[in-house]
Structures are given as C-alpha cells and as structure tokens.
Coordinates of C-alpha atoms and ligand atoms in Angstrom, one line a residue:
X1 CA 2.6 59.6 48.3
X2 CA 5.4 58.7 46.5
X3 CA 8.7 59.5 48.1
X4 CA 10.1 61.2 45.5
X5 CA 10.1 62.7 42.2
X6 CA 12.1 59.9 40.6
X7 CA 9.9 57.1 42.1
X8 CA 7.0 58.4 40.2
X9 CA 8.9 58.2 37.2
X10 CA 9.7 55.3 37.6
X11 CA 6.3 53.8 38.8
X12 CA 4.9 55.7 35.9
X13 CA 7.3 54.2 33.6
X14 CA 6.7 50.6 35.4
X15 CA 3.2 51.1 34.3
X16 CA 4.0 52.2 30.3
X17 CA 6.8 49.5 30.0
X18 CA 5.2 46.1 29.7
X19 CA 4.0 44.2 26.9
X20 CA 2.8 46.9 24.4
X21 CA 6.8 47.9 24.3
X22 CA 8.5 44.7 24.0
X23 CA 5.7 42.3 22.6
X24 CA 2.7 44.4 21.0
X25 CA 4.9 47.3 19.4
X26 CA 7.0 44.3 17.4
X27 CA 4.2 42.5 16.0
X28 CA 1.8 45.6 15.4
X29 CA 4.6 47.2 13.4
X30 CA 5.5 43.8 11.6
X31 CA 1.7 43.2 10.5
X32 CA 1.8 47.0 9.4
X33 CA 4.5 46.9 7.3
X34 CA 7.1 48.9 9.8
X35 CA 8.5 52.4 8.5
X36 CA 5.1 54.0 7.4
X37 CA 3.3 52.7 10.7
X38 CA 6.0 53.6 13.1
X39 CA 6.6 57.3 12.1
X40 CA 2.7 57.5 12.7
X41 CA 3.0 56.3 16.0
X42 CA 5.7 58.6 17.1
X43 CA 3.6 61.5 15.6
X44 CA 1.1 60.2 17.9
X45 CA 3.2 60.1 21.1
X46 CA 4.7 63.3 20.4
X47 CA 1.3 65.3 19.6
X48 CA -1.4 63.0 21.1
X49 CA 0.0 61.2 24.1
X50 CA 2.2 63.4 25.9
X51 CA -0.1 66.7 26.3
X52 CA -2.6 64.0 27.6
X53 CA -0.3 61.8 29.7
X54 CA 0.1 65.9 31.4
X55 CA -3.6 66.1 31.4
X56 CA -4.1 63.2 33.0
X57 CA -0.9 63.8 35.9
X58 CA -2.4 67.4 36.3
X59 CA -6.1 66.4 36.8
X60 CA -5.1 63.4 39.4
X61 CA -2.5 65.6 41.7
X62 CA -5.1 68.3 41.2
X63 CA -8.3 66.0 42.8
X64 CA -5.9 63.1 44.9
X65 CA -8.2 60.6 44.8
X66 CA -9.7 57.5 42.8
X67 CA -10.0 58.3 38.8
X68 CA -14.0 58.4 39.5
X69 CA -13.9 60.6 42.9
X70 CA -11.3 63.2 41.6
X71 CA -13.6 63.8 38.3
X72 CA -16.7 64.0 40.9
X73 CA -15.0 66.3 43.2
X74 CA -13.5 68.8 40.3
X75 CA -16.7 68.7 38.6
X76 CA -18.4 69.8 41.4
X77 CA -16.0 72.2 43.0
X78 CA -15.8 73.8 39.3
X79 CA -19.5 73.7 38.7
X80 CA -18.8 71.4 35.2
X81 CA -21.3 69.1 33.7
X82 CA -21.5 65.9 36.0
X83 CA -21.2 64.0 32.6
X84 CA -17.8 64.6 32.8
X85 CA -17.1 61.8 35.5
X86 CA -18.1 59.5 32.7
X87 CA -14.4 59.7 31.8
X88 CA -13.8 57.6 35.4
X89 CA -16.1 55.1 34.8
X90 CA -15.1 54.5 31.1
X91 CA -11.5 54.0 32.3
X92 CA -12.3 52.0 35.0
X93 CA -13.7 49.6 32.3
X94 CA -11.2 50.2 29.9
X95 CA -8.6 48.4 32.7
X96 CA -10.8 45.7 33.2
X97 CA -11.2 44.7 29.4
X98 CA -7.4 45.5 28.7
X99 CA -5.9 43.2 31.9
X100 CA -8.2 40.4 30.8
X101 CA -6.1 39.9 27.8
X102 CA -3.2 41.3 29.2
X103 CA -3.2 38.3 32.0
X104 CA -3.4 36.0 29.2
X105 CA 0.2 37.2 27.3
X106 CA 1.4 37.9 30.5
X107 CA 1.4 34.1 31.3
X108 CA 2.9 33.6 28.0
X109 CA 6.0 35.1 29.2
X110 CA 5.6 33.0 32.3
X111 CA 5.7 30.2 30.3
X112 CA 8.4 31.0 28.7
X113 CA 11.2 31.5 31.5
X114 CA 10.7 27.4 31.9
X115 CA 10.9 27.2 28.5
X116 CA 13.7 29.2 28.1
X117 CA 15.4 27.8 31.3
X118 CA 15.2 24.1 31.0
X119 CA 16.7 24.5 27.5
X120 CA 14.4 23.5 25.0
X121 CA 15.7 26.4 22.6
X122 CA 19.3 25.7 22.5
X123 CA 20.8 25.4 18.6
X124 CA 16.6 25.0 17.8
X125 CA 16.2 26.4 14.4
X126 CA 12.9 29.0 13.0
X127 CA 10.5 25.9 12.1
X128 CA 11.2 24.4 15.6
X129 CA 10.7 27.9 17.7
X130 CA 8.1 28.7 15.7
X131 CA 6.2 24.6 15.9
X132 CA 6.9 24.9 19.7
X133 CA 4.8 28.3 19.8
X134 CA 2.1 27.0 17.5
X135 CA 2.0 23.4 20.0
X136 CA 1.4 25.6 23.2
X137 CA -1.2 28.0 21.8
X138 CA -3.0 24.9 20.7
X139 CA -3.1 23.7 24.3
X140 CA -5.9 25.8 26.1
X141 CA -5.5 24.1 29.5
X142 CA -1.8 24.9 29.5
X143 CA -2.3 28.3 28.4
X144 CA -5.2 28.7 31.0
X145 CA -2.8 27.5 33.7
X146 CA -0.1 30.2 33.0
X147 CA -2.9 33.0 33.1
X148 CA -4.4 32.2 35.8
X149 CA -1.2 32.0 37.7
X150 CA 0.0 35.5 35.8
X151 CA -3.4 36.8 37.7
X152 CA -3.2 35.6 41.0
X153 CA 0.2 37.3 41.3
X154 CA -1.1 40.6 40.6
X155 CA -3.7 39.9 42.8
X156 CA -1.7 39.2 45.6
X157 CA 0.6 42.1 44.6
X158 CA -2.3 44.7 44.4
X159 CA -4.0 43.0 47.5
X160 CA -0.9 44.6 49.7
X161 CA -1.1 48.4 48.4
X162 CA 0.8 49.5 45.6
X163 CA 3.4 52.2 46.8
X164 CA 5.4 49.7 49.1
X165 CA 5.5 46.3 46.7
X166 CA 5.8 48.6 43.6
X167 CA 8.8 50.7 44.3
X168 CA 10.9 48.1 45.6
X169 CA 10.2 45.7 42.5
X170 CA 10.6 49.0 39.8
X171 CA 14.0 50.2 41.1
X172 CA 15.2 47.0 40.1
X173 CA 13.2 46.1 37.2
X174 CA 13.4 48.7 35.0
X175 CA 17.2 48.9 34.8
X176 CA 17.9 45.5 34.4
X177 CA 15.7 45.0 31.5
X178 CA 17.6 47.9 30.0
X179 CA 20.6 46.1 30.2
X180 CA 19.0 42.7 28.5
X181 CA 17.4 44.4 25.7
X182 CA 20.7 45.8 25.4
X183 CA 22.4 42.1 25.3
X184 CA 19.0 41.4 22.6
X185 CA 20.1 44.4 20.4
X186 CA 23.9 43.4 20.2
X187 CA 23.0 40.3 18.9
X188 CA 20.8 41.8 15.9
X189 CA 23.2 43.6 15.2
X190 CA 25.6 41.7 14.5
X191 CA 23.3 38.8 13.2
X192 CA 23.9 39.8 9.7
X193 CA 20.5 41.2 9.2
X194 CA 20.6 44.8 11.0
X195 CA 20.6 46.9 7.6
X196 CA 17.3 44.7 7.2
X197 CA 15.7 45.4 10.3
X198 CA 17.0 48.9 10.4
X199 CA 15.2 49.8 7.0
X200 CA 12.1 47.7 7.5
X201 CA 11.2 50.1 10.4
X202 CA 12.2 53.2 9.3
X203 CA 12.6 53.3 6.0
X204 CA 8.8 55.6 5.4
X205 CA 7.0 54.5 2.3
X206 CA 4.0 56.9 2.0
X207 CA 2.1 54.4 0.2
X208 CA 2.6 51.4 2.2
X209 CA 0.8 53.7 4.9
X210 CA -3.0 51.8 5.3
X211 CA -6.3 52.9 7.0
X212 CA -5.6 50.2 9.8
X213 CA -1.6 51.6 9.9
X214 CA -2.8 54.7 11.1
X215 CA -5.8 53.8 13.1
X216 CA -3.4 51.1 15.0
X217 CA -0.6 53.2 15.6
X218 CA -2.8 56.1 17.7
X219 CA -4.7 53.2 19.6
X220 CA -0.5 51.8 20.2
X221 CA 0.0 55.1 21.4
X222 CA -2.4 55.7 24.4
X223 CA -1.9 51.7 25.4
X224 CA 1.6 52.3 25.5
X225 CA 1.8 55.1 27.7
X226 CA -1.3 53.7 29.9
X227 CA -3.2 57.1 29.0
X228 CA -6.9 57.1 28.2
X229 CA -8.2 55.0 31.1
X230 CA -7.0 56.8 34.4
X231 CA -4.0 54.8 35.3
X232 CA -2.2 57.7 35.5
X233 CA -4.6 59.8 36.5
X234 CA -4.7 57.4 40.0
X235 CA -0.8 57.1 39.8
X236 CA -1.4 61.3 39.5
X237 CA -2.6 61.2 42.4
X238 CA 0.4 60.2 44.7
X239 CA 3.0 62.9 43.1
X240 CA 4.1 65.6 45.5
X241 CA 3.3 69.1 44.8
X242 CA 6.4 70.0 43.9
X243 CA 7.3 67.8 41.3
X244 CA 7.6 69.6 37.1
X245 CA 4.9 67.5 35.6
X246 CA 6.2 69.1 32.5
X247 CA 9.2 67.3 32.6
X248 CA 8.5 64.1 34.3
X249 CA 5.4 63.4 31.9
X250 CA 8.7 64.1 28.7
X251 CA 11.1 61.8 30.5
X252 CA 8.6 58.9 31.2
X253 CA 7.2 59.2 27.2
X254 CA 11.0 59.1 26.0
X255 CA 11.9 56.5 28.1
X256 CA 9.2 54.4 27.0
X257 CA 9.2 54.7 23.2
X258 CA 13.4 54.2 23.6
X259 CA 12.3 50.8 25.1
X260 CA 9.8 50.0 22.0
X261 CA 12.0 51.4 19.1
X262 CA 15.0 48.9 20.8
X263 CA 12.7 46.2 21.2
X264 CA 12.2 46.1 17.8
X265 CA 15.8 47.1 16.7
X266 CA 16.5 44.0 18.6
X267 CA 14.0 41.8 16.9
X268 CA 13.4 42.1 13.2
X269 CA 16.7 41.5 12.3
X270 CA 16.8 38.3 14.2
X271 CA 13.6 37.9 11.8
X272 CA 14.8 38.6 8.7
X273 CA 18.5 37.1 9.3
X274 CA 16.1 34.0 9.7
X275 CA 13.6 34.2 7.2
X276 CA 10.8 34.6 9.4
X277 CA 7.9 36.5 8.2
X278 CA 7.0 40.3 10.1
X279 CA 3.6 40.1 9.9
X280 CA 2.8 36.7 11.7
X281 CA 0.8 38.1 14.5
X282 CA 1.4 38.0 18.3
X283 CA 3.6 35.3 18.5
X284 CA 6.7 37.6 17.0
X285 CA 8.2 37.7 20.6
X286 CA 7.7 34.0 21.3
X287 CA 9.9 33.1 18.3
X288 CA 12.4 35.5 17.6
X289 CA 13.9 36.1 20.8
X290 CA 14.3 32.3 22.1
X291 CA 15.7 31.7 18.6
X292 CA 18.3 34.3 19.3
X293 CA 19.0 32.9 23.3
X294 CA 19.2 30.0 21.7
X295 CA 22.3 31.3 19.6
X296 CA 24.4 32.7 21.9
X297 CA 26.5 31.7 25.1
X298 CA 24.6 30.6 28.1
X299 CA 21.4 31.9 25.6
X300 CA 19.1 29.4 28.3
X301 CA 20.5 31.6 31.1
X302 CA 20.2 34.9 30.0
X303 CA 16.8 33.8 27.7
X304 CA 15.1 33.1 31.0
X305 CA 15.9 35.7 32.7
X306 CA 15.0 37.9 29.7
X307 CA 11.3 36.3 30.2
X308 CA 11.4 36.9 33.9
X309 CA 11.8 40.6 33.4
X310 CA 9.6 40.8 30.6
X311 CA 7.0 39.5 33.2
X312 CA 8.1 41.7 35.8
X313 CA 7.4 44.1 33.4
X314 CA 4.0 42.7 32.4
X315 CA 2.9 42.9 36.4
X316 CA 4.3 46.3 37.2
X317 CA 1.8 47.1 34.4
X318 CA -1.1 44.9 35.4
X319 CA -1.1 46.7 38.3
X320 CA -1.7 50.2 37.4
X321 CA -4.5 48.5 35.0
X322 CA -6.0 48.0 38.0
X323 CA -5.2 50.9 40.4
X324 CA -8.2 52.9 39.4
X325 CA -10.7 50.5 39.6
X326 CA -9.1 49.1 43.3
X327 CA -8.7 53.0 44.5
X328 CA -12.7 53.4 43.6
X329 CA -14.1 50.3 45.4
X330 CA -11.7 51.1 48.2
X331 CA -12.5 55.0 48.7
X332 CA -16.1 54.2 48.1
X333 CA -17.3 51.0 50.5
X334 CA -14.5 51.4 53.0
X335 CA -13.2 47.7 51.5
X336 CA -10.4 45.9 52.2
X337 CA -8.0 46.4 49.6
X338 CA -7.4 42.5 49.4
X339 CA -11.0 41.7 48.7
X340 CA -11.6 44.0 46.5
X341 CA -8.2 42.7 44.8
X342 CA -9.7 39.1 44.4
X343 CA -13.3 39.8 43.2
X344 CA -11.6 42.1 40.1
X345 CA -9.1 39.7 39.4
X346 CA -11.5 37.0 39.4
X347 CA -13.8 38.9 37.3
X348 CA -11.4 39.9 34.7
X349 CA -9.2 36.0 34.8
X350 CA -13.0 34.7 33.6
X351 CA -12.8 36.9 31.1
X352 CA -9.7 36.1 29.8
X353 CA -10.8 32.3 29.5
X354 CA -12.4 33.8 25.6
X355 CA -9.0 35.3 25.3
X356 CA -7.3 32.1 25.9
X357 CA -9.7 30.2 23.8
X358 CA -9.4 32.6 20.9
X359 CA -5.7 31.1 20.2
X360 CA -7.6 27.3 19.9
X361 CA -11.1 26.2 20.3
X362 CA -12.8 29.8 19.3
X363 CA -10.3 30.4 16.8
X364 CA -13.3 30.5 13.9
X365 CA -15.4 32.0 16.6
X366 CA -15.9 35.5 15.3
X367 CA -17.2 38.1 17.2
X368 CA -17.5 40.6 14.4
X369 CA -16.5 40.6 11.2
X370 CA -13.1 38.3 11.3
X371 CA -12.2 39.4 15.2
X372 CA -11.8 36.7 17.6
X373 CA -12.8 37.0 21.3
X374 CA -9.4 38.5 21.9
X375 CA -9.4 40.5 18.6
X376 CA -12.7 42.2 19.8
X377 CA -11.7 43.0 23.5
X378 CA -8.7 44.4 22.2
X379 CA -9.6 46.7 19.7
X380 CA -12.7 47.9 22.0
X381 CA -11.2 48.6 24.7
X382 CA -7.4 50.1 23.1
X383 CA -8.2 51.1 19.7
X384 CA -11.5 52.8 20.6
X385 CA -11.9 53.7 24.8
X386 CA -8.8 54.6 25.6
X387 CA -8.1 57.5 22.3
X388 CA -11.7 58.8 23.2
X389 CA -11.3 58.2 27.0
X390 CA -8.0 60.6 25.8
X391 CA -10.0 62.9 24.2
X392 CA -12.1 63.7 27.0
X393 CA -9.5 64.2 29.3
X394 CA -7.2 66.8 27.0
X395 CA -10.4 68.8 27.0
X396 CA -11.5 68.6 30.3
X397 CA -8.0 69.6 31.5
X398 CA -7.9 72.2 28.5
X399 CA -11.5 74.5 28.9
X400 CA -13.3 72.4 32.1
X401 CA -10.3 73.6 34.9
X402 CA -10.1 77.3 35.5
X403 CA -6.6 79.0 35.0
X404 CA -5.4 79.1 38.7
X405 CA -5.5 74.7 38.4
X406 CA -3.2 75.7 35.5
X407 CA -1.4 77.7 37.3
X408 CA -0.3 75.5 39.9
X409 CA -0.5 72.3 38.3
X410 CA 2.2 73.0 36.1
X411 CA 3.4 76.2 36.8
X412 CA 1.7 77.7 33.9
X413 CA 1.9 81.7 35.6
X414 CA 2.6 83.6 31.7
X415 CA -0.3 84.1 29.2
X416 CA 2.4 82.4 26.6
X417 CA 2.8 78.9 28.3
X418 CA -0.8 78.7 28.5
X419 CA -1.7 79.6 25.4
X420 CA 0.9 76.8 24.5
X421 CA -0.9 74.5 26.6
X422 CA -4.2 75.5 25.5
X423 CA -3.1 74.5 22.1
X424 CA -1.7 71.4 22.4
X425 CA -4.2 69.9 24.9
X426 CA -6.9 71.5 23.8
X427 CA -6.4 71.5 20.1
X428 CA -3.7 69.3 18.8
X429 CA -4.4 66.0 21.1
X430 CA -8.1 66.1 20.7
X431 CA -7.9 66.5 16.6
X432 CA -5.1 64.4 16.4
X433 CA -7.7 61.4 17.6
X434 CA -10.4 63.2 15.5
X435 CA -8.8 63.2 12.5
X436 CA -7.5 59.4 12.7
X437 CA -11.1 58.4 13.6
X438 CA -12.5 60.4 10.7
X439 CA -9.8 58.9 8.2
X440 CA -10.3 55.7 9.3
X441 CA -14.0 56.3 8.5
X442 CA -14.0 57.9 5.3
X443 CA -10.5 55.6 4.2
X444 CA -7.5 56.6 4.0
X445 CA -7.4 56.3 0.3
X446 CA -10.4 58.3 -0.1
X447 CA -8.3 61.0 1.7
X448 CA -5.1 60.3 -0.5
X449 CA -7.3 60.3 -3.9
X450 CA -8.8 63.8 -2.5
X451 CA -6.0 65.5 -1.8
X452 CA -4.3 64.2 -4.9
X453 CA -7.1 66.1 -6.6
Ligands
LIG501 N1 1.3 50.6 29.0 C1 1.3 49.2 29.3 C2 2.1 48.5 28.3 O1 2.7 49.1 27.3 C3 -0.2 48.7 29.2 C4 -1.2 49.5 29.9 C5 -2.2 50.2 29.3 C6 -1.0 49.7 31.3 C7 -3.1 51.0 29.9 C8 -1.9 50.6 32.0 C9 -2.9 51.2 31.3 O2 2.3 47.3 28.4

C-alpha cells in the first residue's frame, strides 16, 4: 500500500513522466507539424485519457491484485463474460513490447550524461550535435551496450519490490526535473526564437491537420499517461480506500501534460533559433538540448545532470511497464520477485536488440510497409494495444461493474455524477478511439471533403 495519497501521485506521475513527455512528445509534434497535432492530443487527454486513467485506478483498488487476477476475480464475482480478462493479458504484452524499445532510448539518455559531462558539447554548433548523434546511432555495439545497462538497472530495481525503491527515488526525481526543465525553458526563451517555437506549437492550422496527426496524437495520449496496458491498473491497486480518485487521476493528467507542453516550449525554439529542422525524427532531444547546455554557464554540468534525470525519469517509468506483468508471475507461481525480474528483462533486452539495429544495420529492413523493427513494435503496441486496451477498460468500468463499485470507488452516491460518469467513460472515451480509428481508416480527407459537402 502506498503510504499516502500523495505518494500515489507521485508514483503514478513517476510512471507518466518519462520519455513520451520530454523525448517522444517533441519529436512526434515536430514530424506532425506542431499546432494542429498538439490541440488533438490535448483533446485526447482531456476526453479520452483521463475518464480511462479513473477507469483503470477504480477497477485496480476495486480487485487489489495483478492486472490479470483483478479482471478474473471481478469477472467472476460480477458474473461478466471471462473474455473480459483479455484486457490483462493484452496489457501485460503491451509492457513487454513498449519497454523493449523503451530500454533502448532509455540508454540513449544514459549515454548522454557522459557525453554531456565530459564536455564534448561545449560552444559545439547544430552540424556538430547533430554529426555526433548520427556517429553513435551508427554504432550498434555502443548503442547495445547503453541498453543493456538501461535494462539491468530496472531489473535490479524491480527485482527489490517497487513501493520501497520507488518512493524514495520519485520524491526526489520529480521535483528536480521540474526545476531543470525550468532552467531548459529560460534559455528558449530568451534564445531569440520563442515567438517561433511558441507559434509552431500552438498556432492550429485546420489544414495542416493529417490522417497520421490525429491517429498519432490519441496513441501519444494513452502512452503518455501509461493507460491502456494496466500499469495503472496494478499501481491501482496499492491506493488506500480513502483516497478521491477523482482528483488524484486530474492532478497526475495535468501534471503530466504541463511537463510535455514545457518540454517542448523549451525545445523548438532552441530549434528554430538554430535552424534545425522539427520534423527530424527521434533524435530531436539528442540535439537540441546538448546544443543549448552547451551555450550556457557550466551547460556540461547542468546538461549532465539534465540527462541523469531524464533517465531517472525513463526508469521510474520502465518500472510500472513492468509492474503488471512481475505482479502476475509473482501472484500466480509463488516466484521470487527477482527471478521473475531477470527472465522478463531478459526477454524484453533481446527484443530490443531489432530496436537497436533499426537505427543501423536494419535500417532498410522493413517490417511493413516503410516501418523498421522499431517503427513496427511501436506503433503495435502504442498506437494500436494500448487505445483498444483503453477502450475495453472505459467500458468494462462503465456497464461491466454494478453501481455499488461506483459508488465506492469514487464516491459516485447521486444519479447525476453517475450519469456523468456513465457518459464520459462509457460514451465519450470509447468513441473518442472509435472515431480516430475510423478516420484514420476511411482518411481524414475523405472526412473533410464529406463534410465540406
Ligand atoms: N508514460 C510513460 C512515458 O511517458 C511510458 C509508459 C507507457 C509507462 C505505458 C507505462 C505504461 O514515458
């Protein structure tokens, strides 16, 4: 149990900030053009992910156990359709696929404290941040090196049980990478290109909006929260009885897309102020904000540390990737928790090794259509499981659970509050993913040219 209402915030915000916030968010709204892409995306948070972040609190506190027990035990006790658990053993999956290239970046930012540290950015200009990127993605044993490390820390974190490790490391994580992306944000603005950066992500051009824009920015929405898969579900779980879910599940949502929105406040003016180009894919971190360190006073210092938090943040996440998967195996064999810990970490760092190699030697390797290994895992698992893994959950929580679960799950006693709740988890999250998956199906500008008659 955690020990208080506020821990769970912050675990549960330990487990949404991390790499979709500071690294994914920035590139994902360069390549899709910013404004358009980004109102989209808070549409989605606002509708989509926070009535299923509750469902997914509610359902966990409700069973207390593993993703995949709590789903058997409710189904059962409820007398629902045993194809309901499904959602467990999709998420369960879903972790798996996401930490495999999640180790991978994660190890990036490894990389990059040394690289920071020893002072290799110092006065560098665009061409050389960006050549020193390009040099270590061509270098899979390097790159394999940093993941595997990035992995056998979570490991060995996980391997211990999470309450202990995890609220120690969060109470002093979190804040302090407030305060650097603070420092990152001072520094676009006043690098002459704020206006720039400003505009580019929320200036709303209804017909830069694309098929993929919209489609990207609902799959961004469930990774960034960590809904969809269980992770919160499991992390559910450990909340006392007592706590709002109402308002924690509002405070961690804010908290996490303030971290994304000044994440990339900070960093496309540092790209536009040096002619760098939005769009260039997931190396946007990697350049921009070294070339910024690099600018300012002890920049090796503070760049470094920037990177170690960034990581920090990375492994609070990686964690609660695999929480649900680890509480299964545990609950179900009677495991040790460190075993168990090793064999998924194992199996998920061999995965990543396509991940890896998708940056170099597989780079022409195409899975489908133009996606790389990595391209492939990552749209599978975040772009499709986790919105339908969402889907499932808003309903099950909406028509599966009688009214009394309602009731005391989040105080729900009025006919008016859960009639509300009715309608946003039952109708409003699930069509919100409907309707993206259908546009993206018919096209968006099959949609447009129909509505414009
Ligand atoms: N929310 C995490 C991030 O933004 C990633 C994550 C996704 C964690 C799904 C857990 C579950 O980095």
């Amino acid at each position: 149990m955690w020990s208080s209402r506020w821990m769970f915030v912050l675990a549960a915000a330990g487990s949404a900030v991390g790499l979709g916030n500071i690294w994914r968010f920035p590139y994902i709204t360069g390549e899709n053009g910013g404004g358009a892409f980004v109102l989209i995306y808070l549409v989605c948070i606002a509708l989509v992910g926070i009535p299923i972040m509750m469902a997914e609190v509610m359902i966990g506190r409700e069973g207390r156990q593993s993703p995949v027990n709590t789903m058997r035990a409710l189904t059962q006790q409820h007398h629902r359709h045993r194809g309901w658990v499904l959602i467990g053993w999709a998420g369960l999956l879903a972790g798996f696929l996401i930490l495999s290239f999640y180790a991978v970046i994660g190890g990036w930012a490894f990389k990059y404290i040394l690289s920071l540290a020893d002072g290799g950015f110092t006065g560098a200009t665009a061409s050389q941040a960006t050549g020193t990127f390009e040099a270590f993605l061509a270098s899979p044993w390097e790159m394999l090196f940093w993941h595997t490390l990035f992995m056998v820390v979570v490991v060995s974190v996980i391997g211990r049980g999470v309450v202990k490790g995890l609220e120690t490391a969060i109470r002093w994580i979190m804040p302090l990478l407030f305060v650097l992306l603070a420092v990152l944000l001072g520094y676009g603005v006043t690098s002459g290109a704020f206006g720039q950066g400003l505009a580019f992500m929320f200036r709303f051009d209804w017909d830069a909006l694309t098929d993929r824009a919209l489609f990207e920015a609902l799959g961004h929405a469930f990774f960034t929260l960590s809904i969809g898969m269980g992770a919160i579900m499991a992390y559910g779980a450990y909340v006392p009885s007592s706590v709002s879910i109402t308002n924690t599940v509002i405070t961690i949502a804010v908290l996490d897309t303030v971290v994304a929105l000044v994440a990339g406040l900070a960093i496309f003016p540092i790209v536009f102020a040096n002619g760098l180009e939005p769009g260039q894919g997931p190396g946007l971190l990697f350049v921009t904000v070294p070339l910024a360190f690099g600018q300012l006073p002890l920049g090796a210092l503070f760049g470094a540390v920037f990177f170690i938090l960034v990581s920090l943040a990375a492994i609070t996440s990686a964690i609660s990737l695999t929480e649900p998967a680890l509480a299964y195996l545990v609950e179900e064999y009677n495991a040790k928790r460190s075993r168990v810990a090793v064999t998924l970490g194992t199996g998920c760092w061999l995965l990543g090794i396509g991940t890896v190699l998708s940056f170099n030697e597989w780079a022409e390797f195409h899975v489908v259509g133009s996606m790389t290994v990595f391209d492939f895992v990552d749209y599978v698992s975040q772009n499709l499981m986790l919105p339908l893994g969402g889907l499932f959950i808003a309903l099950f929580a909406a028509f599966a659970l009688p009214k009394s679960v309602l009731g005391n799950q989040l105080g729900l006693t009025g006919p008016v509050g859960r009639k509300l709740w009715l309608v946003l988890a039952g109708v409003t999250a699930p069509l919100g993913v409907l309707v993206v998956f259908l546009v993206t199906i018919i096209g968006l500008d099959n949609v447009k040219a129909w509505f414009a008659g």
